[in-house]
């Protein structure tokens, strides 16, 4: 019915006033889904005409409770497929396409099959959303089937399908909010600290005289994500790679390490471990000492010295360095970002301020289910601490 030229509202109005015999002839020419769609209008007169049709009365039941269950199922089916912009009647079905069958050709033993086919179609659509990404991270209950990772379990009722659909949409709304918030945070960080931060995928180490267009684009994409319908997924290039959208310049890293040595944050060319840092940092605020620790312990997760020994070079010979166009660029040591033990020291000998730029684009892409996820909060914490420590030591020098 959705493909016909006559508006459904006109058919509803006509059925409500036509003689019963003529109404029955019209219903005979409708598909099962067309009749279910008419029930979604919740018009008492239309409901009466439909229920006076012998096949419809047999299918939907003579009691109001059974009719209400069919209406609930029809409303849910209609709402979901209208929201995702897909046809109500599937073109390809396993077995008989009951929803596309004329009501006149439906037999009593097929009534249950109609309901089951609607459940299957709804479940398949929900499963598409469920398999895209781990929505339990964003507030959804775990609806996985427990046997195959990422696959939605089956449901016995339309009410359970409704609850799952609602939970999926709430989780996606949280996901969109968090992603947009992180992009705006990234834009704010770059705008306020363009002298020490750069766009991660920018292949140059030169400070740009104008970063307004980068900031504007970050905020624009954040706005697009928030305006997007939650029934769909929005992909953003900023979440494709396993690193935040902005990082410090190599020169800022070098300057930070120099200032940390100058002000006694390190001893004998090595970073002081957290449990001994207070001895030489008593004059620094406790909040800054905490930020020192985050920056120091996080350094191996974000930056690493380039290979120096011949054996190291041989092991990395197959990897390409970043080219001038920025096609091959990496600023985080490993996709796993393994934590660094707090009681270990990190030698400052060697160019630890140089970003680790080995690998290729594919090697540094996040798994597809994570393309939509905001980056780990640890990444943000490290960058915030870096900026805070840099500005603090910069003020001490001033």
mmCIF file of N, CA and C in Angstrom, residues 219-268:
data_model
loop_
_atom_site.group_PDB
_atom_site.id
_atom_site.type_symbol
_atom_site.label_atom_id
_atom_site.label_comp_id
_atom_site.label_asym_id
_atom_site.label_seq_id
_atom_site.Cartn_x
_atom_site.Cartn_y
_atom_site.Cartn_z
ATOM 1 N N UNK A 219 34.242 21.326 15.145
ATOM 2 C CA UNK A 219 32.956 21.687 15.753
ATOM 3 C C UNK A 219 31.799 21.432 14.794
ATOM 4 N N UNK A 220 32.059 21.625 13.495
ATOM 5 C CA UNK A 220 31.011 21.345 12.513
ATOM 6 C C UNK A 220 30.635 19.883 12.480
ATOM 7 N N UNK A 221 31.635 18.997 12.521
ATOM 8 C CA UNK A 221 31.360 17.558 12.538
ATOM 9 C C UNK A 221 30.631 17.171 13.820
ATOM 10 N N UNK A 222 31.004 17.789 14.929
ATOM 11 C CA UNK A 222 30.308 17.525 16.195
ATOM 12 C C UNK A 222 28.836 17.889 16.076
ATOM 13 N N UNK A 223 28.558 19.018 15.428
ATOM 14 C CA UNK A 223 27.174 19.423 15.226
ATOM 15 C C UNK A 223 26.417 18.466 14.328
ATOM 16 N N UNK A 224 27.085 17.962 13.291
ATOM 17 C CA UNK A 224 26.450 16.998 12.397
ATOM 18 C C UNK A 224 26.072 15.716 13.137
ATOM 19 N N UNK A 225 26.941 15.275 14.020
ATOM 20 C CA UNK A 225 26.662 14.066 14.790
ATOM 21 C C UNK A 225 25.444 14.271 15.685
ATOM 22 N N UNK A 226 25.361 15.420 16.336
ATOM 23 C CA UNK A 226 24.232 15.682 17.226
ATOM 24 C C UNK A 226 22.926 15.862 16.465
ATOM 25 N N UNK A 227 23.000 16.371 15.248
ATOM 26 C CA UNK A 227 21.778 16.574 14.455
ATOM 27 C C UNK A 227 21.330 15.310 13.740
ATOM 28 N N UNK A 228 22.186 14.315 13.673
ATOM 29 C CA UNK A 228 21.858 13.101 12.942
ATOM 30 C C UNK A 228 20.783 12.307 13.681
ATOM 31 N N UNK A 229 19.891 11.639 12.946
ATOM 32 C CA UNK A 229 18.879 10.796 13.600
ATOM 33 C C UNK A 229 19.548 9.618 14.291
ATOM 34 N N UNK A 230 19.116 9.318 15.515
ATOM 35 C CA UNK A 230 19.764 8.254 16.270
ATOM 36 C C UNK A 230 19.458 6.874 15.691
ATOM 37 N N UNK A 231 18.469 6.803 14.772
ATOM 38 C CA UNK A 231 18.166 5.510 14.164
ATOM 39 C C UNK A 231 19.267 5.057 13.210
ATOM 40 N N UNK A 232 20.180 5.970 12.884
ATOM 41 C CA UNK A 232 21.257 5.627 11.963
ATOM 42 C C UNK A 232 22.597 5.836 12.671
ATOM 43 N N UNK A 233 23.656 5.308 12.078
ATOM 44 C CA UNK A 233 24.996 5.502 12.620
ATOM 45 C C UNK A 233 25.723 6.536 11.772
ATOM 46 N N UNK A 234 26.494 7.401 12.433
ATOM 47 C CA UNK A 234 27.246 8.440 11.755
ATOM 48 C C UNK A 234 28.736 8.134 11.880
ATOM 49 N N UNK A 235 29.398 7.986 10.750
ATOM 50 C CA UNK A 235 30.836 7.720 10.746
ATOM 51 C C UNK A 235 31.600 9.036 10.663
ATOM 52 N N UNK A 236 32.678 9.125 11.429
ATOM 53 C CA UNK A 236 33.531 10.312 11.392
ATOM 54 C C UNK A 236 34.985 9.876 11.286
ATOM 55 N N UNK A 237 35.725 10.529 10.423
ATOM 56 C CA UNK A 237 37.143 10.197 10.250
ATOM 57 C C UNK A 237 37.929 10.372 11.537
ATOM 58 N N UNK A 238 37.449 11.225 12.440
ATOM 59 C CA UNK A 238 38.195 11.515 13.663
ATOM 60 C C UNK A 238 38.242 10.320 14.612
ATOM 61 N N UNK A 239 37.358 9.348 14.408
ATOM 62 C CA UNK A 239 37.357 8.171 15.266
ATOM 63 C C UNK A 239 37.851 6.932 14.529
ATOM 64 N N UNK A 240 38.363 7.121 13.329
ATOM 65 C CA UNK A 240 38.842 5.978 12.570
ATOM 66 C C UNK A 240 40.198 5.497 13.077
ATOM 67 N N UNK A 241 41.039 6.456 13.471
ATOM 68 C CA UNK A 241 42.404 6.112 13.857
ATOM 69 C C UNK A 241 42.523 5.941 15.363
ATOM 70 N N UNK A 242 43.570 5.242 15.760
ATOM 71 C CA UNK A 242 43.758 4.920 17.163
ATOM 72 C C UNK A 242 44.518 6.017 17.892
ATOM 73 N N UNK A 243 44.150 7.261 17.623
ATOM 74 C CA UNK A 243 44.747 8.379 18.340
ATOM 75 C C UNK A 243 43.804 9.565 18.281
ATOM 76 N N UNK A 244 43.969 10.447 19.248
ATOM 77 C CA UNK A 244 43.158 11.668 19.300
ATOM 78 C C UNK A 244 43.461 12.567 18.107
ATOM 79 N N UNK A 245 42.576 13.514 17.888
ATOM 80 C CA UNK A 245 42.723 14.395 16.734
ATOM 81 C C UNK A 245 43.822 15.415 16.858
ATOM 82 N N UNK A 246 44.320 15.676 18.076
ATOM 83 C CA UNK A 246 45.408 16.632 18.260
ATOM 84 C C UNK A 246 46.470 16.034 19.185
ATOM 85 N N UNK A 247 47.735 16.420 18.974
ATOM 86 C CA UNK A 247 48.870 15.983 19.788
ATOM 87 C C UNK A 247 49.828 17.152 19.946
ATOM 88 N N UNK A 248 50.778 17.050 20.863
ATOM 89 C CA UNK A 248 51.798 18.099 20.971
ATOM 90 C C UNK A 248 52.759 18.059 19.782
ATOM 91 N N UNK A 249 53.298 19.220 19.459
ATOM 92 C CA UNK A 249 54.413 19.274 18.509
ATOM 93 C C UNK A 249 55.612 18.538 19.107
ATOM 94 N N UNK A 250 56.447 18.002 18.224
ATOM 95 C CA UNK A 250 57.693 17.409 18.694
ATOM 96 C C UNK A 250 58.517 18.434 19.487
ATOM 97 N N UNK A 251 58.502 19.674 19.013
ATOM 98 C CA UNK A 251 59.268 20.720 19.698
ATOM 99 C C UNK A 251 58.711 20.982 21.094
ATOM 100 N N UNK A 252 57.382 20.844 21.252
ATOM 101 C CA UNK A 252 56.786 21.044 22.576
ATOM 102 C C UNK A 252 57.184 19.920 23.519
ATOM 103 N N UNK A 253 57.268 18.712 22.972
ATOM 104 C CA UNK A 253 57.729 17.594 23.785
ATOM 105 C C UNK A 253 59.173 17.809 24.240
ATOM 106 N N UNK A 254 59.990 18.242 23.325
ATOM 107 C CA UNK A 254 61.401 18.493 23.655
ATOM 108 C C UNK A 254 61.518 19.572 24.715
ATOM 109 N N UNK A 255 60.757 20.652 24.543
ATOM 110 C CA UNK A 255 60.805 21.744 25.505
ATOM 111 C C UNK A 255 60.286 21.302 26.870
ATOM 112 N N UNK A 256 59.242 20.480 26.872
ATOM 113 C CA UNK A 256 58.706 19.999 28.144
ATOM 114 C C UNK A 256 59.754 19.184 28.902
ATOM 115 N N UNK A 257 60.407 18.260 28.209
ATOM 116 C CA UNK A 257 61.429 17.444 28.859
ATOM 117 C C UNK A 257 62.581 18.307 29.377
ATOM 118 N N UNK A 258 62.935 19.324 28.618
ATOM 119 C CA UNK A 258 63.999 20.237 29.051
ATOM 120 C C UNK A 258 63.586 20.961 30.334
ATOM 121 N N UNK A 259 62.342 21.450 30.375
ATOM 122 C CA UNK A 259 61.879 22.184 31.554
ATOM 123 C C UNK A 259 61.738 21.255 32.754
ATOM 124 N N UNK A 260 61.341 20.014 32.520
ATOM 125 C CA UNK A 260 61.227 19.070 33.625
ATOM 126 C C UNK A 260 62.584 18.772 34.237
ATOM 127 N N UNK A 261 63.599 18.643 33.402
ATOM 128 C CA UNK A 261 64.953 18.437 33.923
ATOM 129 C C UNK A 261 65.449 19.673 34.669
ATOM 130 N N UNK A 262 65.172 20.830 34.105
ATOM 131 C CA UNK A 262 65.622 22.093 34.689
ATOM 132 C C UNK A 262 65.043 22.309 36.075
ATOM 133 N N UNK A 263 63.776 21.908 36.265
ATOM 134 C CA UNK A 263 63.097 22.171 37.532
ATOM 135 C C UNK A 263 63.067 20.950 38.447
ATOM 136 N N UNK A 264 63.938 19.990 38.192
ATOM 137 C CA UNK A 264 64.124 18.893 39.125
ATOM 138 C C UNK A 264 63.040 17.847 39.140
ATOM 139 N N UNK A 265 62.345 17.693 38.042
ATOM 140 C CA UNK A 265 61.328 16.643 37.972
ATOM 141 C C UNK A 265 61.987 15.300 37.672
ATOM 142 N N UNK A 266 63.220 15.340 37.174
ATOM 143 C CA UNK A 266 63.960 14.121 36.880
ATOM 144 C C UNK A 266 65.299 14.162 37.598
ATOM 145 N N UNK A 267 65.903 12.982 37.778
ATOM 146 C CA UNK A 267 67.204 12.896 38.430
ATOM 147 C C UNK A 267 68.112 11.980 37.623
ATOM 148 N N UNK A 268 69.363 12.402 37.463
ATOM 149 C CA UNK A 268 70.374 11.564 36.806
ATOM 150 C C UNK A 268 69.925 11.074 35.430
#
